Amino acid sequence: MKALATALLALVAACGEGRVILNVDVLSFFSASESTTVYNVPGGIPQVDSSISGIFILPPGLGKSSVDSVVATGAAVIENTAGSGSVQLDVFFAKTQGSLYTTSPYLTANSGPIVGADTVLLLPPTAVSVADTVFDTDSLWVGVRARISTNLGPNMTGKFRLTTLGLRIVVQDKVL
């Protein structure tokens, strides 16, 4: 067994450093109830935040590798039933729960004006982050915030549903 491990290590070392690509369906780490938020915000309220957060575990040893690039993708649907205003989607990543919402979001999208019964797709632009050390870890916190702003008038009611949230992480593997 020891000879096999030594032979595999020699073979990997002979191959040199390579790239590892991780495609992570971050949304799958949240339950259906966590990824959907029902809102009822009184008219004229400038800002109400609703957020979810969770930790997800990446393959062990990722912290020994350096990140070449990260591509984050996300999408959400707003199903408004009454009132008017807007909703902003923000997605954050951090190494610790305490620092989750303290930096700029990795993804952000704004619904624009929503009036009455309306369904709006929030599709933020894909964000590329080169060599970001936040992803040089084997456990990562993700936070999603829906920021709801209402206009004067009736309550803004409806449902916010996260439909896609994923990461594509390319790392420079450090075997030795």
PDB file of C-alpha atoms in Angstrom, residues 55-172:
ATOM      1  CA  ILE A  55     -22.140  27.658   5.297  1.00  0.00           C
ATOM      2  CA  PHE A  56     -21.083  25.184   2.670  1.00  0.00           C
ATOM      3  CA  ILE A  57     -18.119  22.865   2.671  1.00  0.00           C
ATOM      4  CA  LEU A  58     -15.785  22.536  -0.319  1.00  0.00           C
ATOM      5  CA  PRO A  59     -13.358  19.641  -0.858  1.00  0.00           C
ATOM      6  CA  PRO A  60     -10.712  19.380   1.882  1.00  0.00           C
ATOM      7  CA  GLY A  61      -7.336  20.883   1.076  1.00  0.00           C
ATOM      8  CA  LEU A  62      -8.682  23.706  -1.055  1.00  0.00           C
ATOM      9  CA  GLY A  63      -7.049  26.142   1.353  1.00  0.00           C
ATOM     10  CA  LYS A  64      -3.637  24.888   0.173  1.00  0.00           C
ATOM     11  CA  SER A  65      -4.396  25.932  -3.410  1.00  0.00           C
ATOM     12  CA  SER A  66      -4.562  29.398  -4.927  1.00  0.00           C
ATOM     13  CA  VAL A  67      -7.657  30.607  -6.725  1.00  0.00           C
ATOM     14  CA  ASP A  68      -7.169  31.564 -10.378  1.00  0.00           C
ATOM     15  CA  SER A  69     -10.718  32.794 -10.966  1.00  0.00           C
ATOM     16  CA  VAL A  70     -14.258  32.637  -9.676  1.00  0.00           C
ATOM     17  CA  VAL A  71     -17.445  33.056 -11.666  1.00  0.00           C
ATOM     18  CA  ALA A  72     -20.626  33.539  -9.643  1.00  0.00           C
ATOM     19  CA  THR A  73     -24.080  33.287 -11.191  1.00  0.00           C
ATOM     20  CA  GLY A  74     -27.463  33.985  -9.678  1.00  0.00           C
ATOM     21  CA  ALA A  75     -31.091  34.669 -10.486  1.00  0.00           C
ATOM     22  CA  ALA A  76     -34.297  35.341  -8.574  1.00  0.00           C
ATOM     23  CA  VAL A  77     -37.970  35.924  -9.296  1.00  0.00           C
ATOM     24  CA  ILE A  78     -40.153  38.522  -7.589  1.00  0.00           C
ATOM     25  CA  GLU A  79     -43.880  37.748  -7.633  1.00  0.00           C
ATOM     26  CA  ASN A  80     -45.461  40.971  -6.367  1.00  0.00           C
ATOM     27  CA  THR A  81     -49.182  40.864  -5.572  1.00  0.00           C
ATOM     28  CA  ALA A  82     -49.900  44.430  -4.377  1.00  0.00           C
ATOM     29  CA  GLY A  83     -48.291  47.792  -3.704  1.00  0.00           C
ATOM     30  CA  SER A  84     -45.306  49.305  -5.446  1.00  0.00           C
ATOM     31  CA  GLY A  85     -41.579  49.761  -4.934  1.00  0.00           C
ATOM     32  CA  SER A  86     -38.410  47.905  -5.835  1.00  0.00           C
ATOM     33  CA  VAL A  87     -36.304  44.946  -4.710  1.00  0.00           C
ATOM     34  CA  GLN A  88     -32.528  44.647  -4.823  1.00  0.00           C
ATOM     35  CA  LEU A  89     -30.775  41.271  -4.709  1.00  0.00           C
ATOM     36  CA  ASP A  90     -27.288  41.103  -3.106  1.00  0.00           C
ATOM     37  CA  VAL A  91     -25.114  37.982  -2.742  1.00  0.00           C
ATOM     38  CA  PHE A  92     -22.151  37.917  -0.337  1.00  0.00           C
ATOM     39  CA  PHE A  93     -19.375  35.383   0.340  1.00  0.00           C
ATOM     40  CA  ALA A  94     -17.050  35.354   3.375  1.00  0.00           C
ATOM     41  CA  LYS A  95     -14.765  33.059   5.343  1.00  0.00           C
ATOM     42  CA  THR A  96     -16.605  33.787   8.618  1.00  0.00           C
ATOM     43  CA  GLN A  97     -20.245  34.392   9.450  1.00  0.00           C
ATOM     44  CA  GLY A  98     -19.390  37.641  11.252  1.00  0.00           C
ATOM     45  CA  SER A  99     -17.887  39.222   8.132  1.00  0.00           C
ATOM     46  CA  LEU A 100     -20.619  38.061   5.751  1.00  0.00           C
ATOM     47  CA  TYR A 101     -22.512  41.317   5.115  1.00  0.00           C
ATOM     48  CA  THR A 102     -19.629  43.715   5.851  1.00  0.00           C
ATOM     49  CA  THR A 103     -18.111  43.875   2.350  1.00  0.00           C
ATOM     50  CA  SER A 104     -19.422  44.744  -1.096  1.00  0.00           C
ATOM     51  CA  PRO A 105     -21.696  42.079  -2.588  1.00  0.00           C
ATOM     52  CA  TYR A 106     -20.291  39.733  -5.232  1.00  0.00           C
ATOM     53  CA  LEU A 107     -23.559  39.864  -7.177  1.00  0.00           C
ATOM     54  CA  THR A 108     -26.185  42.589  -7.176  1.00  0.00           C
ATOM     55  CA  ALA A 109     -29.291  43.300  -9.264  1.00  0.00           C
ATOM     56  CA  ASN A 110     -32.166  45.758  -8.955  1.00  0.00           C
ATOM     57  CA  SER A 111     -35.719  45.066 -10.058  1.00  0.00           C
ATOM     58  CA  GLY A 112     -36.497  48.607 -11.122  1.00  0.00           C
ATOM     59  CA  PRO A 113     -40.051  49.859 -10.468  1.00  0.00           C
ATOM     60  CA  ILE A 114     -42.601  47.213  -9.497  1.00  0.00           C
ATOM     61  CA  VAL A 115     -46.277  48.207  -9.542  1.00  0.00           C
ATOM     62  CA  GLY A 116     -49.213  46.044  -8.472  1.00  0.00           C
ATOM     63  CA  ALA A 117     -49.412  42.409  -9.532  1.00  0.00           C
ATOM     64  CA  ASP A 118     -46.141  41.964 -11.382  1.00  0.00           C
ATOM     65  CA  THR A 119     -43.557  39.218 -11.876  1.00  0.00           C
ATOM     66  CA  VAL A 120     -39.967  40.386 -12.323  1.00  0.00           C
ATOM     67  CA  LEU A 121     -36.874  38.307 -13.074  1.00  0.00           C
ATOM     68  CA  LEU A 122     -33.757  39.507 -11.257  1.00  0.00           C
ATOM     69  CA  LEU A 123     -30.706  38.395 -13.194  1.00  0.00           C
ATOM     70  CA  PRO A 124     -27.494  39.987 -11.973  1.00  0.00           C
ATOM     71  CA  PRO A 125     -24.545  40.130 -14.341  1.00  0.00           C
ATOM     72  CA  THR A 126     -22.056  37.316 -13.925  1.00  0.00           C
ATOM     73  CA  ALA A 127     -19.279  38.504 -11.647  1.00  0.00           C
ATOM     74  CA  VAL A 128     -15.697  37.427 -12.204  1.00  0.00           C
ATOM     75  CA  SER A 129     -13.304  37.761  -9.303  1.00  0.00           C
ATOM     76  CA  VAL A 130      -9.668  36.965 -10.033  1.00  0.00           C
ATOM     77  CA  ALA A 131      -7.485  35.489  -7.271  1.00  0.00           C
ATOM     78  CA  ASP A 132      -9.869  36.378  -4.432  1.00  0.00           C
ATOM     79  CA  THR A 133      -8.565  34.887  -1.184  1.00  0.00           C
ATOM     80  CA  VAL A 134     -12.085  34.563   0.223  1.00  0.00           C
ATOM     81  CA  PHE A 135     -12.370  31.364  -1.853  1.00  0.00           C
ATOM     82  CA  ASP A 136      -9.025  29.904  -0.633  1.00  0.00           C
ATOM     83  CA  THR A 137     -10.764  27.826   2.017  1.00  0.00           C
ATOM     84  CA  ASP A 138     -12.649  24.575   2.417  1.00  0.00           C
ATOM     85  CA  SER A 139     -15.637  26.181   4.190  1.00  0.00           C
ATOM     86  CA  LEU A 140     -17.373  29.283   2.910  1.00  0.00           C
ATOM     87  CA  TRP A 141     -20.301  31.389   4.125  1.00  0.00           C
ATOM     88  CA  VAL A 142     -22.878  32.657   1.643  1.00  0.00           C
ATOM     89  CA  GLY A 143     -25.480  35.320   2.367  1.00  0.00           C
ATOM     90  CA  VAL A 144     -28.358  36.475   0.181  1.00  0.00           C
ATOM     91  CA  ARG A 145     -30.137  39.727   0.957  1.00  0.00           C
ATOM     92  CA  ALA A 146     -33.362  41.042  -0.559  1.00  0.00           C
ATOM     93  CA  ARG A 147     -33.575  44.803   0.059  1.00  0.00           C
ATOM     94  CA  ILE A 148     -37.193  45.964  -0.348  1.00  0.00           C
ATOM     95  CA  SER A 149     -38.096  49.646  -0.789  1.00  0.00           C
ATOM     96  CA  THR A 150     -41.762  50.674  -1.016  1.00  0.00           C
ATOM     97  CA  ASN A 151     -43.574  53.702  -2.413  1.00  0.00           C
ATOM     98  CA  LEU A 152     -46.302  55.598  -0.554  1.00  0.00           C
ATOM     99  CA  GLY A 153     -49.602  53.779  -0.700  1.00  0.00           C
ATOM    100  CA  PRO A 154     -50.739  50.252   0.054  1.00  0.00           C
ATOM    101  CA  ASN A 155     -48.472  47.580   1.494  1.00  0.00           C
ATOM    102  CA  MET A 156     -46.091  45.926  -0.955  1.00  0.00           C
ATOM    103  CA  THR A 157     -46.816  42.203  -0.728  1.00  0.00           C
ATOM    104  CA  GLY A 158     -45.539  39.202  -2.588  1.00  0.00           C
ATOM    105  CA  LYS A 159     -42.832  36.589  -2.732  1.00  0.00           C
ATOM    106  CA  PHE A 160     -39.099  36.689  -3.529  1.00  0.00           C
ATOM    107  CA  ARG A 161     -37.660  33.375  -4.753  1.00  0.00           C
ATOM    108  CA  LEU A 162     -33.989  32.617  -5.394  1.00  0.00           C
ATOM    109  CA  THR A 163     -33.872  30.364  -8.481  1.00  0.00           C
ATOM    110  CA  THR A 164     -30.141  30.015  -9.261  1.00  0.00           C
ATOM    111  CA  LEU A 165     -26.973  30.492  -7.267  1.00  0.00           C
ATOM    112  CA  GLY A 166     -23.743  28.879  -8.366  1.00  0.00           C
ATOM    113  CA  LEU A 167     -19.972  29.193  -8.324  1.00  0.00           C
ATOM    114  CA  ARG A 168     -17.329  28.040 -10.765  1.00  0.00           C
ATOM    115  CA  ILE A 169     -13.993  28.101  -8.938  1.00  0.00           C
ATOM    116  CA  VAL A 170     -10.749  27.470 -10.833  1.00  0.00           C
ATOM    117  CA  VAL A 171      -7.804  26.742  -8.566  1.00  0.00           C
ATOM    118  CA  GLN A 172      -4.114  26.174  -9.163  1.00  0.00           C
TER     119      GLN A 172
END
